[in-house]
Short mmCIF file of C-alpha atoms in Angstrom, two decimals:
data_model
loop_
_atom_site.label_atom_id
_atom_site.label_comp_id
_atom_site.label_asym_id
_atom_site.label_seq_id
_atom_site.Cartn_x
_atom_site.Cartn_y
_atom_site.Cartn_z
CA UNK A 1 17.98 4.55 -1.25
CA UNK A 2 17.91 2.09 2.17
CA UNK A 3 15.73 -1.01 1.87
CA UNK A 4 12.87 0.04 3.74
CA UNK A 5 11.99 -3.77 5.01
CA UNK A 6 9.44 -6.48 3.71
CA UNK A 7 11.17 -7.23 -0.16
CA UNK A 8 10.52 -3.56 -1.12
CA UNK A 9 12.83 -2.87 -4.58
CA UNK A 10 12.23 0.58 -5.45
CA UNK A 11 10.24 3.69 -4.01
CA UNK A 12 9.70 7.18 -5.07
CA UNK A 13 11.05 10.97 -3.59
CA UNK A 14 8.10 12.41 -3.09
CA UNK A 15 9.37 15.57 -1.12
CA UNK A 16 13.05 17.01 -0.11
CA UNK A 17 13.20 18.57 3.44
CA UNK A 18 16.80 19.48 2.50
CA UNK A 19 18.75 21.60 0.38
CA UNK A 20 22.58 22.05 -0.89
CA UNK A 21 24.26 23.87 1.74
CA UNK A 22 22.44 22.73 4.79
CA UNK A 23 23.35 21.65 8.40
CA UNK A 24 22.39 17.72 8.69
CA UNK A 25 22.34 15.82 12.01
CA UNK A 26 22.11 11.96 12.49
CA UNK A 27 18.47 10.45 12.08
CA UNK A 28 16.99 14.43 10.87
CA UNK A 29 14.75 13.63 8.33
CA UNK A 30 15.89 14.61 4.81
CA UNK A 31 12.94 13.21 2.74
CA UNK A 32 9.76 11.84 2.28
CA UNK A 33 9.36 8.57 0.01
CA UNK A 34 6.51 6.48 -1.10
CA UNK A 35 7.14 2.58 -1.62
CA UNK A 36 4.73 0.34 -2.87
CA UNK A 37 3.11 0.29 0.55
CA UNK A 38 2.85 3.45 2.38
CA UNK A 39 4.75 6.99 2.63
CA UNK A 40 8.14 6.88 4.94
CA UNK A 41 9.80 9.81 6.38
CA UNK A 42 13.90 8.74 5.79
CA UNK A 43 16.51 9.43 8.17
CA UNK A 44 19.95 10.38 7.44
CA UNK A 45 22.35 7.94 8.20
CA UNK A 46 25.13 11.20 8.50
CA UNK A 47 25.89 14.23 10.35
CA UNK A 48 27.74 17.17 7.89
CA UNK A 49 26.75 19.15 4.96
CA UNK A 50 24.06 18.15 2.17
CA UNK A 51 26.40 18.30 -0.88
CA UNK A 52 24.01 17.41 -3.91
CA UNK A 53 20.23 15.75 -4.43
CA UNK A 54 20.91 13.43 -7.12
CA UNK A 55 17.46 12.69 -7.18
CA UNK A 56 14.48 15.17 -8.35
CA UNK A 57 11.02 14.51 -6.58
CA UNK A 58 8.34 11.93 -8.45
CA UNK A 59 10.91 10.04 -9.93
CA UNK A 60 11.14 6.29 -8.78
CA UNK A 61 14.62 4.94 -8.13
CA UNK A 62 15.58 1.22 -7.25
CA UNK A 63 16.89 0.17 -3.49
CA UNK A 64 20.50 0.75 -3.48
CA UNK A 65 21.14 3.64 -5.87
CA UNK A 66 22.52 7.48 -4.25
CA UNK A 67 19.89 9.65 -3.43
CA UNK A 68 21.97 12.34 -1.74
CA UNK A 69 25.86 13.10 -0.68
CA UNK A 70 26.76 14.87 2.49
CA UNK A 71 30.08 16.02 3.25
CA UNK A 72 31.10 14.84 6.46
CA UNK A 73 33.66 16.35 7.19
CA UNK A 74 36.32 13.53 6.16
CA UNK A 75 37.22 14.41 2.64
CA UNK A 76 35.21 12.26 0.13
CA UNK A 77 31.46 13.65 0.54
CA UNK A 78 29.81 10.38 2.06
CA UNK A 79 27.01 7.95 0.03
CA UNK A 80 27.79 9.10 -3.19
CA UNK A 81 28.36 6.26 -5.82
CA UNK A 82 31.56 4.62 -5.97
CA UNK A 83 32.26 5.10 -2.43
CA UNK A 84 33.56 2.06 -0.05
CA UNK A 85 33.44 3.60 3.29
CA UNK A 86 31.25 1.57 5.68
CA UNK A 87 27.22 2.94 5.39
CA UNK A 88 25.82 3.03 8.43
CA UNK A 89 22.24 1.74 8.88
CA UNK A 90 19.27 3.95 8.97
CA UNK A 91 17.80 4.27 12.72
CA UNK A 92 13.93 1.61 12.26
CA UNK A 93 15.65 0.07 8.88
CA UNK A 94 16.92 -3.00 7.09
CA UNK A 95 21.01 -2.95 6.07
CA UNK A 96 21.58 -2.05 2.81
CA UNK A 97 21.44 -5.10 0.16
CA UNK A 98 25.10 -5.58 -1.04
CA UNK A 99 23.98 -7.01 -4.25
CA UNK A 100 21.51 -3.45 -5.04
CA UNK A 101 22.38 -1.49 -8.19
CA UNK A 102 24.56 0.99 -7.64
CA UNK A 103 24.66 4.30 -9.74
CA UNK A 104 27.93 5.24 -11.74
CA UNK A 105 29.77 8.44 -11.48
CA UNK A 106 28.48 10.79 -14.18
CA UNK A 107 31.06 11.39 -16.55
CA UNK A 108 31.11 11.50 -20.26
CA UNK A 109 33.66 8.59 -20.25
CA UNK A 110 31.27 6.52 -18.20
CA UNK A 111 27.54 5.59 -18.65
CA UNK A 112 25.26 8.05 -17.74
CA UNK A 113 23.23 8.04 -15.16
CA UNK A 114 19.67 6.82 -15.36
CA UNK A 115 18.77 9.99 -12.91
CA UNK A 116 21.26 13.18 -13.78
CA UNK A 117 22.08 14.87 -10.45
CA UNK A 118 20.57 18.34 -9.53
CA UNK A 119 21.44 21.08 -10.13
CA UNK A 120 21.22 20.61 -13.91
CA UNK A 121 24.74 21.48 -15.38
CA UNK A 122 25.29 24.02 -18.01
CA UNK A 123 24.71 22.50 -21.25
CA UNK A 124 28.13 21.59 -23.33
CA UNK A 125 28.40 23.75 -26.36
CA UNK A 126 26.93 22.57 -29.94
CA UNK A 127 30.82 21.79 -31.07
CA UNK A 128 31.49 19.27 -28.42
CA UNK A 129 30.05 15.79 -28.96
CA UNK A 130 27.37 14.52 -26.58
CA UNK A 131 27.67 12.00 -23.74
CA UNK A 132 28.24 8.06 -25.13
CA UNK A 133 26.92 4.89 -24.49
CA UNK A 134 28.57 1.94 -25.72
CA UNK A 135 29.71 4.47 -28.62
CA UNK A 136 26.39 6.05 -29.01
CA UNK A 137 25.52 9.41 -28.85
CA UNK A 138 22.96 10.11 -25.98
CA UNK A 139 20.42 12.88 -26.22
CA UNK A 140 20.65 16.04 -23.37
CA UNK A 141 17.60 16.18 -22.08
CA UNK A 142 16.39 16.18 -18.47
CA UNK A 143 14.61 13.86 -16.47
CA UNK A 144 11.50 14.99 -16.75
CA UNK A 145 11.79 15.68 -19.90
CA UNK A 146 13.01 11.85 -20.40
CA UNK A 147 10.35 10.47 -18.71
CA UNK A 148 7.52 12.53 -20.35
CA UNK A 149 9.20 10.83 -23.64
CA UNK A 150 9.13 7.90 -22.28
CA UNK A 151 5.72 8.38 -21.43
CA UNK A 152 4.51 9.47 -25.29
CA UNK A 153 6.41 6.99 -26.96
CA UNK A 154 8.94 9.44 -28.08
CA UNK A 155 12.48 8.34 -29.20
CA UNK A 156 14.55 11.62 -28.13
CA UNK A 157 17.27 10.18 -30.54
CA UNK A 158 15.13 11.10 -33.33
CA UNK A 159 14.71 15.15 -32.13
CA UNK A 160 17.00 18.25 -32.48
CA UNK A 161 17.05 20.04 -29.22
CA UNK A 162 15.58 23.31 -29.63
CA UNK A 163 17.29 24.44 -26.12
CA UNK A 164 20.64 26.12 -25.63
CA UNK A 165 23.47 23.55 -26.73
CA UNK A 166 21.03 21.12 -28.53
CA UNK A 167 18.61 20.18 -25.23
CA UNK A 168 16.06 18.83 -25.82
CA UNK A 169 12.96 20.43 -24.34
CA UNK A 170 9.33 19.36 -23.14
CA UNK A 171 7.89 21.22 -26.29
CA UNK A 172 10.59 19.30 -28.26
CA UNK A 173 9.22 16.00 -27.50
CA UNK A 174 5.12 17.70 -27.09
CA UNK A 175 5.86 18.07 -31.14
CA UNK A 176 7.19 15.30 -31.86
CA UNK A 177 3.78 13.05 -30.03
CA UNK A 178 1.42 14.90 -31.57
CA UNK A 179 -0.37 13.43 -34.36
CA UNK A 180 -0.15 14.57 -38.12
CA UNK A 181 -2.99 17.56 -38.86
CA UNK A 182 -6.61 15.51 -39.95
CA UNK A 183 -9.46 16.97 -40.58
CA UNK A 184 -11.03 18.86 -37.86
CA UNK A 185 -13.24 16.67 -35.69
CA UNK A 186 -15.89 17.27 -33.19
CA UNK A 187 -14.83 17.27 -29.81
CA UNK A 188 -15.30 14.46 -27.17
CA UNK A 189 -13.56 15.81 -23.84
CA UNK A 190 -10.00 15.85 -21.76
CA UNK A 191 -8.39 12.84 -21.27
CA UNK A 192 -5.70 12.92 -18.01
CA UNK A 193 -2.85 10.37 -17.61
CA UNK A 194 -1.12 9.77 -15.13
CA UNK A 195 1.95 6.98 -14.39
CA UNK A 196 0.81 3.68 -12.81
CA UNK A 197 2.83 4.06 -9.39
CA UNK A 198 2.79 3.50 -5.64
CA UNK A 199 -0.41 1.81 -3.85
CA UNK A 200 -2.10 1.91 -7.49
CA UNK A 201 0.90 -0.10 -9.15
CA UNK A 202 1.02 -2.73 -6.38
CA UNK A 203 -3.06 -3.36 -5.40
CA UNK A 204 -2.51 -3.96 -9.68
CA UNK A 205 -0.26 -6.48 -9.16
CA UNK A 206 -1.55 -7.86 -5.98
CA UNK A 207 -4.85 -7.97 -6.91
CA UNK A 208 -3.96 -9.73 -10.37
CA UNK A 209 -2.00 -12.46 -8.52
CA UNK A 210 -4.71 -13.46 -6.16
CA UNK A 211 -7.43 -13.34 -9.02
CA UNK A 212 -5.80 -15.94 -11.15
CA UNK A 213 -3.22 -18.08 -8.37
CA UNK A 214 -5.66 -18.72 -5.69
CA UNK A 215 -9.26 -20.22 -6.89
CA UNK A 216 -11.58 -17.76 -5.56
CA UNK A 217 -15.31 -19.42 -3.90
CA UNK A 218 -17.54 -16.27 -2.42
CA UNK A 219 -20.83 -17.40 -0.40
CA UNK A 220 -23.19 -15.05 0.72
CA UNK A 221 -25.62 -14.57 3.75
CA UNK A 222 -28.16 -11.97 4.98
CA UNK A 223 -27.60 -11.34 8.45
CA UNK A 224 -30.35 -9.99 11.20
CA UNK A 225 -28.05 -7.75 13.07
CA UNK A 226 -31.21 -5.93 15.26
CA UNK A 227 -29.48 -7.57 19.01
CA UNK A 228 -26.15 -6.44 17.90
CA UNK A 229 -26.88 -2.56 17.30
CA UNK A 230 -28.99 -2.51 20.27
CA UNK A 231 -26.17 -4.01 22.45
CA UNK A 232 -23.83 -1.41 20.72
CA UNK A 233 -25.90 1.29 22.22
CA UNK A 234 -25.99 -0.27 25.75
CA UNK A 235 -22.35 -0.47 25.91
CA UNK A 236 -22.29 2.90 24.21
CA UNK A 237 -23.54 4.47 27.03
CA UNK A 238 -21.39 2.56 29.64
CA UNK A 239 -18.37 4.28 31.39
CA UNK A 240 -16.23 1.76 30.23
CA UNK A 241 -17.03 2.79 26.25
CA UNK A 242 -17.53 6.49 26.79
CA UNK A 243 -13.98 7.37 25.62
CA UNK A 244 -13.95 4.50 22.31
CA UNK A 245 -15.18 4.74 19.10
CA UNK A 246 -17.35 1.69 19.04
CA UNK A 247 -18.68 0.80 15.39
CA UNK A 248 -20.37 -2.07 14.07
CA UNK A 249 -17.17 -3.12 12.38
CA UNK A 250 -15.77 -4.13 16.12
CA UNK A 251 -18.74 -6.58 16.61
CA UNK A 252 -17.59 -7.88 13.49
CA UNK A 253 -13.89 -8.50 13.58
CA UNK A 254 -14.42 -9.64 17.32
CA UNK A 255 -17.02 -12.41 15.55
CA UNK A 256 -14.66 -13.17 12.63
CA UNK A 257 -11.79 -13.66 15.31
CA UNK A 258 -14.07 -16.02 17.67
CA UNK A 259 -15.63 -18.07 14.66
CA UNK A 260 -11.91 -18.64 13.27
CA UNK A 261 -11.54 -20.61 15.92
CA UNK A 262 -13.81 -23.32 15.04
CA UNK A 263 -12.59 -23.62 11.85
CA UNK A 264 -8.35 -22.95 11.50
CA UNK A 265 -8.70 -23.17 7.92
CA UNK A 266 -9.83 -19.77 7.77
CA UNK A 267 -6.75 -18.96 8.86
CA UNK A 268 -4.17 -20.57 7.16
CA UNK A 269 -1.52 -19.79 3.79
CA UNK A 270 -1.09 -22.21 1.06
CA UNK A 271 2.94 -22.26 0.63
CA UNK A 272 3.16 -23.20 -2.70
CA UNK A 273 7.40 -23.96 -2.83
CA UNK A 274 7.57 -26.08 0.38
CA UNK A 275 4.54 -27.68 -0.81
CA UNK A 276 2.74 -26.74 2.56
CA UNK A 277 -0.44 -25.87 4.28
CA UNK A 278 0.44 -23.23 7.14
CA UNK A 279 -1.85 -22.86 10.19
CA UNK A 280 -1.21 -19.91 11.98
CA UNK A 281 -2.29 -19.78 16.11
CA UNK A 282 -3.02 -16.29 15.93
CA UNK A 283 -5.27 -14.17 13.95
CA UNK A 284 -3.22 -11.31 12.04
CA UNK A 285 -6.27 -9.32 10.95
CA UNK A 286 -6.38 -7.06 7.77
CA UNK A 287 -8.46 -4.65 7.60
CA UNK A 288 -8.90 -2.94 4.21
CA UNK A 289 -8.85 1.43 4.28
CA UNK A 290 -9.60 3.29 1.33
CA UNK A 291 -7.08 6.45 1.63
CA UNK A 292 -6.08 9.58 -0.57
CA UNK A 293 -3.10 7.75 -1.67
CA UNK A 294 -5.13 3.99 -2.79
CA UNK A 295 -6.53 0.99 -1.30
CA UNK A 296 -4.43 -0.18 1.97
CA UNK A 297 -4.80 -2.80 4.14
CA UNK A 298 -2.91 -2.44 7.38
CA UNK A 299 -3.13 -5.05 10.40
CA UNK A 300 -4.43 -5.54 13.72
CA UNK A 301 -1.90 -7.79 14.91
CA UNK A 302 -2.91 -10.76 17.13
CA UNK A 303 -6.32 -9.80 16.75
CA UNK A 304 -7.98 -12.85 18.40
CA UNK A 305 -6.61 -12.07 21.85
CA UNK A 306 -8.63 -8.46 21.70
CA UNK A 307 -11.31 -8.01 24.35
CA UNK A 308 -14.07 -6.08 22.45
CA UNK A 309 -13.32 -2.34 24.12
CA UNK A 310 -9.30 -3.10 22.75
CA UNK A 311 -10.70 -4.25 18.80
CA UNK A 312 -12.37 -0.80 18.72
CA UNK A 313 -9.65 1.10 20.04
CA UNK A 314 -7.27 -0.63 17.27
CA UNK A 315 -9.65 -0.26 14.58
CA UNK A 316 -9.77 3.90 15.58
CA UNK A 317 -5.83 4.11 15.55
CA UNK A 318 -5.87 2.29 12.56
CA UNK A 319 -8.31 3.99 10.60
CA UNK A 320 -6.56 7.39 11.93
CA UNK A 321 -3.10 6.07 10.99
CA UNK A 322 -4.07 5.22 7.23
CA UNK A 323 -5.74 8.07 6.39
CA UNK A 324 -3.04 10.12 7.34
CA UNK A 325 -0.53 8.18 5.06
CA UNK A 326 1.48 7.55 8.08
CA UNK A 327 0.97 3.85 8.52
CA UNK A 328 3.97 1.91 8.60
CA UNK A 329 5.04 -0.61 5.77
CA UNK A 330 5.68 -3.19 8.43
CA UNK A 331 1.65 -3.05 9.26
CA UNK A 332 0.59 -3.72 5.79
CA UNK A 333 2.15 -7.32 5.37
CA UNK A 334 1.79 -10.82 7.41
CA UNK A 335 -2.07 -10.56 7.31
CA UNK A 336 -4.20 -13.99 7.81
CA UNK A 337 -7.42 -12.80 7.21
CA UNK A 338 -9.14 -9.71 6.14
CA UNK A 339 -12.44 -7.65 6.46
CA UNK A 340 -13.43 -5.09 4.00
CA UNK A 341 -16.29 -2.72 4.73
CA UNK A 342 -17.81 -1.61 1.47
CA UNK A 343 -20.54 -0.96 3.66
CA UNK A 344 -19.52 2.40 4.66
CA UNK A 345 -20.30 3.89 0.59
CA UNK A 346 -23.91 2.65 0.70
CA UNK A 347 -23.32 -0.64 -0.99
CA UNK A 348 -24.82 -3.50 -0.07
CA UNK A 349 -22.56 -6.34 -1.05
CA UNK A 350 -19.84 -7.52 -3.80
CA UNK A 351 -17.30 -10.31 -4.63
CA UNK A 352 -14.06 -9.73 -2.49
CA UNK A 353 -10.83 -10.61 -3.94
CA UNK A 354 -8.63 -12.59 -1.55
CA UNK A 355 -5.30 -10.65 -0.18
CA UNK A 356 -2.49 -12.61 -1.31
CA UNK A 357 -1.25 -15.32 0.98
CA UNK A 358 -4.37 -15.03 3.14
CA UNK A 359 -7.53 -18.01 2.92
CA UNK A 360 -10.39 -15.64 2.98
CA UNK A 361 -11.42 -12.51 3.01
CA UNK A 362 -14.95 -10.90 4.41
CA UNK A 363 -17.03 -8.06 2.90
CA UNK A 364 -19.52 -6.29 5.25
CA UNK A 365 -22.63 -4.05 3.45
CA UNK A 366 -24.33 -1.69 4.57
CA UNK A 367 -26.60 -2.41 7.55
CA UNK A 368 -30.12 -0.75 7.24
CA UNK A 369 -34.10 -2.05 8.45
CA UNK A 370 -35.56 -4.26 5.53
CA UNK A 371 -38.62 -6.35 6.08
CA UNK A 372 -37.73 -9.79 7.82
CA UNK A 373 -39.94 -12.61 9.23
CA UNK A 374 -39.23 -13.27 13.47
CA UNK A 375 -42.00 -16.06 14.29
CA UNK A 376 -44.02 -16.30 11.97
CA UNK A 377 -44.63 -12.79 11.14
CA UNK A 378 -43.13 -10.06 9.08
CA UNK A 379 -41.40 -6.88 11.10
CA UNK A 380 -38.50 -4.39 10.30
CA UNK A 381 -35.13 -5.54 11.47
CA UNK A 382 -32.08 -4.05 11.24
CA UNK A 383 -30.18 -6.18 8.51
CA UNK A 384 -26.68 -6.73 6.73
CA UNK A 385 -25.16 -8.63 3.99
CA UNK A 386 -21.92 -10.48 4.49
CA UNK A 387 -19.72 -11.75 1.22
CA UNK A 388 -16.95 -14.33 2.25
CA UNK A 389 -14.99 -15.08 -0.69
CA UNK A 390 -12.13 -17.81 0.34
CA UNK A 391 -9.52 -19.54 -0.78
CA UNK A 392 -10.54 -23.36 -2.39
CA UNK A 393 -7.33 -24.63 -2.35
CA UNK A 394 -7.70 -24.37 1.63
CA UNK A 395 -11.20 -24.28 2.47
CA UNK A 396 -13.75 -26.23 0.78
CA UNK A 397 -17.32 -25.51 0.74
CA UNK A 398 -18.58 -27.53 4.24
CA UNK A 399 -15.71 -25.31 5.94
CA UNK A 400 -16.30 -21.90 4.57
CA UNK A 401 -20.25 -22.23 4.74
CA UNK A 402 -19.63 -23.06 8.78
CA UNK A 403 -17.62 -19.95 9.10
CA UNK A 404 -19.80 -17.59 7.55
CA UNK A 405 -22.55 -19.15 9.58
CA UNK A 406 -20.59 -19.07 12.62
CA UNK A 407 -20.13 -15.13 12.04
CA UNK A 408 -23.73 -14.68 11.27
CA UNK A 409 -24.59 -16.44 14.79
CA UNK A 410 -22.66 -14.30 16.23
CA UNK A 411 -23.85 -10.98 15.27
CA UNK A 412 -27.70 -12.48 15.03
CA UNK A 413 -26.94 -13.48 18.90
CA UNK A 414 -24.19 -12.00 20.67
CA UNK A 415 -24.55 -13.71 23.44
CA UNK A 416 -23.98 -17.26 21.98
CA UNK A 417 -20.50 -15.77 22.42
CA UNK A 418 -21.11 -16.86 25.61
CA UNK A 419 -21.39 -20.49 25.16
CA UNK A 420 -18.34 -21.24 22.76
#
């Protein structure tokens, strides 16, 4: 398994586009894997003959261990474990960490492998002991079968394997979780379980270690957006906007961009180790997708040097790109700032959590007419509620209220844009 890029230590096979016996070619594409991030399509570093997959799809493996051998053509099949030819890097990835586990040989005079290569081998007979570690017997099973008993609690060293030469089975270790007979109860429903993995296992994580490292201000304001949506549909109906996709969400990542500029501490990281505030020039901009696979947030890189027409155009491709589960692990990290638009599911505001390493981050609700006072005298405007939750180690309360009110401004009078 190649290091993908950005500190990523493990990933899962999701899908194999090869089989034992087949033709490779440099770069094909022998599988699909999902890190922590996103879904990648891998590469294969070799051109010959796929040998064996040593690894069955769902399981997650760490960065470094033998995924696959191909014969090459030049005796010892190449990337199996123990090898010390040269490995070529994958086409688009990092070089392979010399300091990653490796995987040992499987042999019953050697530790076994924490993933048993595919095809299964025939089972030894009952007569002839089991595989050792460190002098201890260790149960046949297979990997899915070892993982569901991981997953139940089950200690496979205390079964007898009901399969043929004492493997154990997935109704073996079923069995052995179930609880003792009670007395019949009434019933209260399914329950479904599945592993904590992927985007779920690392928005977990991430989400955690913002909540309870960075201390977390949120400020809210009501915003009159009426100008804004009427300028949307003037430039809506302009040549130069017939061919973009030109949502509200533009108008506000172009004001979040502008109104950084007055105030840099919006965008800035607190470096913690060097003991460091870090302003950044540019404005990296998250933007947080909800997708099949989890919560994402990819980036519009250099965001603050977008002309209107080019923020909408990003935010299409970007949208596009994440829902797909095609967007790139190198656009999910290096964000400054982020905008999430719970908006879009009805709901008119919330409490964002701050992306890690990022100062602030920006909720938009849902924009809809509600009753508002213009001079004096009650009318229906168009209207939207903005959440800025930021960073207090970074931004204290004068500079995050004069943000938010700088991005209210904005979309309450879009052309004050004009005069900054």
């Amino acid at each position: 398994m190649p290091d993908v890029g950005e500190g990523l230590t493990e990933a899962e096979i999701v899908t194999w586009q090869v089989k034992p016996g087949d033709t490779v070619t440099v770069n094909q594409v022998i599988c699909e894997i999902e890190t922590a991030k996103a879904a990648v399509e891998l590469p294969c570093p070799w051109a010959g003959t796929v040998g064996e997959l040593l690894v069955q799809p769902g399981e997650s493996i760490e960065v470094g261990t033998p995924i696959i051998t191909i014969d090459t053509g030049g005796g010892a099949p190449a990337g199996k474990a123990g090898d010390d030819e040269a490995v070529p890097n994958l086409v688009g990835y990092g070089p392979r960490q010399a300091s990653a586990t490796r995987r040992a040989r499987r042999s019953t005079a050697a530790p076994v492998p924490a993933v048993e290569p595919q095809p299964e081998p025939e089972p030894e007979p009952a007569s002839e002991p089991a595989p050792a570690r460190g002098g201890v017997a260790v149960p046949l099973a297979k990997p899915p079968v070892r993982k569901l008993a991981k997953d139940l609690g089950v200690d496979l060293g205390s079964l007898d394997g009901s399969g043929d030469g004492g493997v154990i089975t997935r109704s073996d270790v079923e069995a052995a979780a179930a609880p003792a007979p009670t007395a019949p109860a009434r019933s209260v429903g399914g329950v479904r379980r599945e592993p904590i993995r992927g985007v779920r296992k690392a928005t977990a994580a991430a989400v955690s270690g913002s909540a309870f490292t960075a201390p977390h201000v949120t400020e809210f304001l009501a915003v009159d957006v009426t100008e804004t949506m009427a300028l949307r549909d003037r430039l809506r109906a302009t040549r130069q906007y017939a061919d973009v996709k030109l949502t509200p969400l533009a108008f506000v990542a172009k004001a979040v961009c502008m109104a950084a500029k007055r105030t840099p501490d919006i965008n800035a990281s607190w470096d913690e180790p060097a003991g460091e505030i870090v302003y950044y020039d540019r404005v990296q901009l998250g933007i947080a997708a909800a997708t099949p696979r989890g919560l994402i947030v990819p980036k519009i890189r250099d965001a603050d040097t977008l002309s209107l027409r080019e923020l909408a155009g990003a935010l299409a491709d970007l949208t596009d790109t994440a829902r797909s589960g095609k967007t790139p692990p190198a656009d999910l990290v290096g964000g400054t700032f982020t905008i999430t638009n719970v908006g879009v599911f009805g709901v008119d505001s919330g409490t964002p959590i701050i992306n890690p390493g990022e100062a602030g981050i920006l909720a938009v609700g849902a924009i809809k007419p509600m009753p508002w006072v213009v001079d004096g005298e009650l009318a229906v405007r168009t209207v939207c509620q903005l959440a800025l939750s930021f960073d207090h180690r970074l931004v204290d309360g004068e500079q995050g209220s004069r943000f938010l009110a700088d991005v209210g401004a904005l979309l309450t009078d879009p052309g004050l844009a004009l005069t900054w």
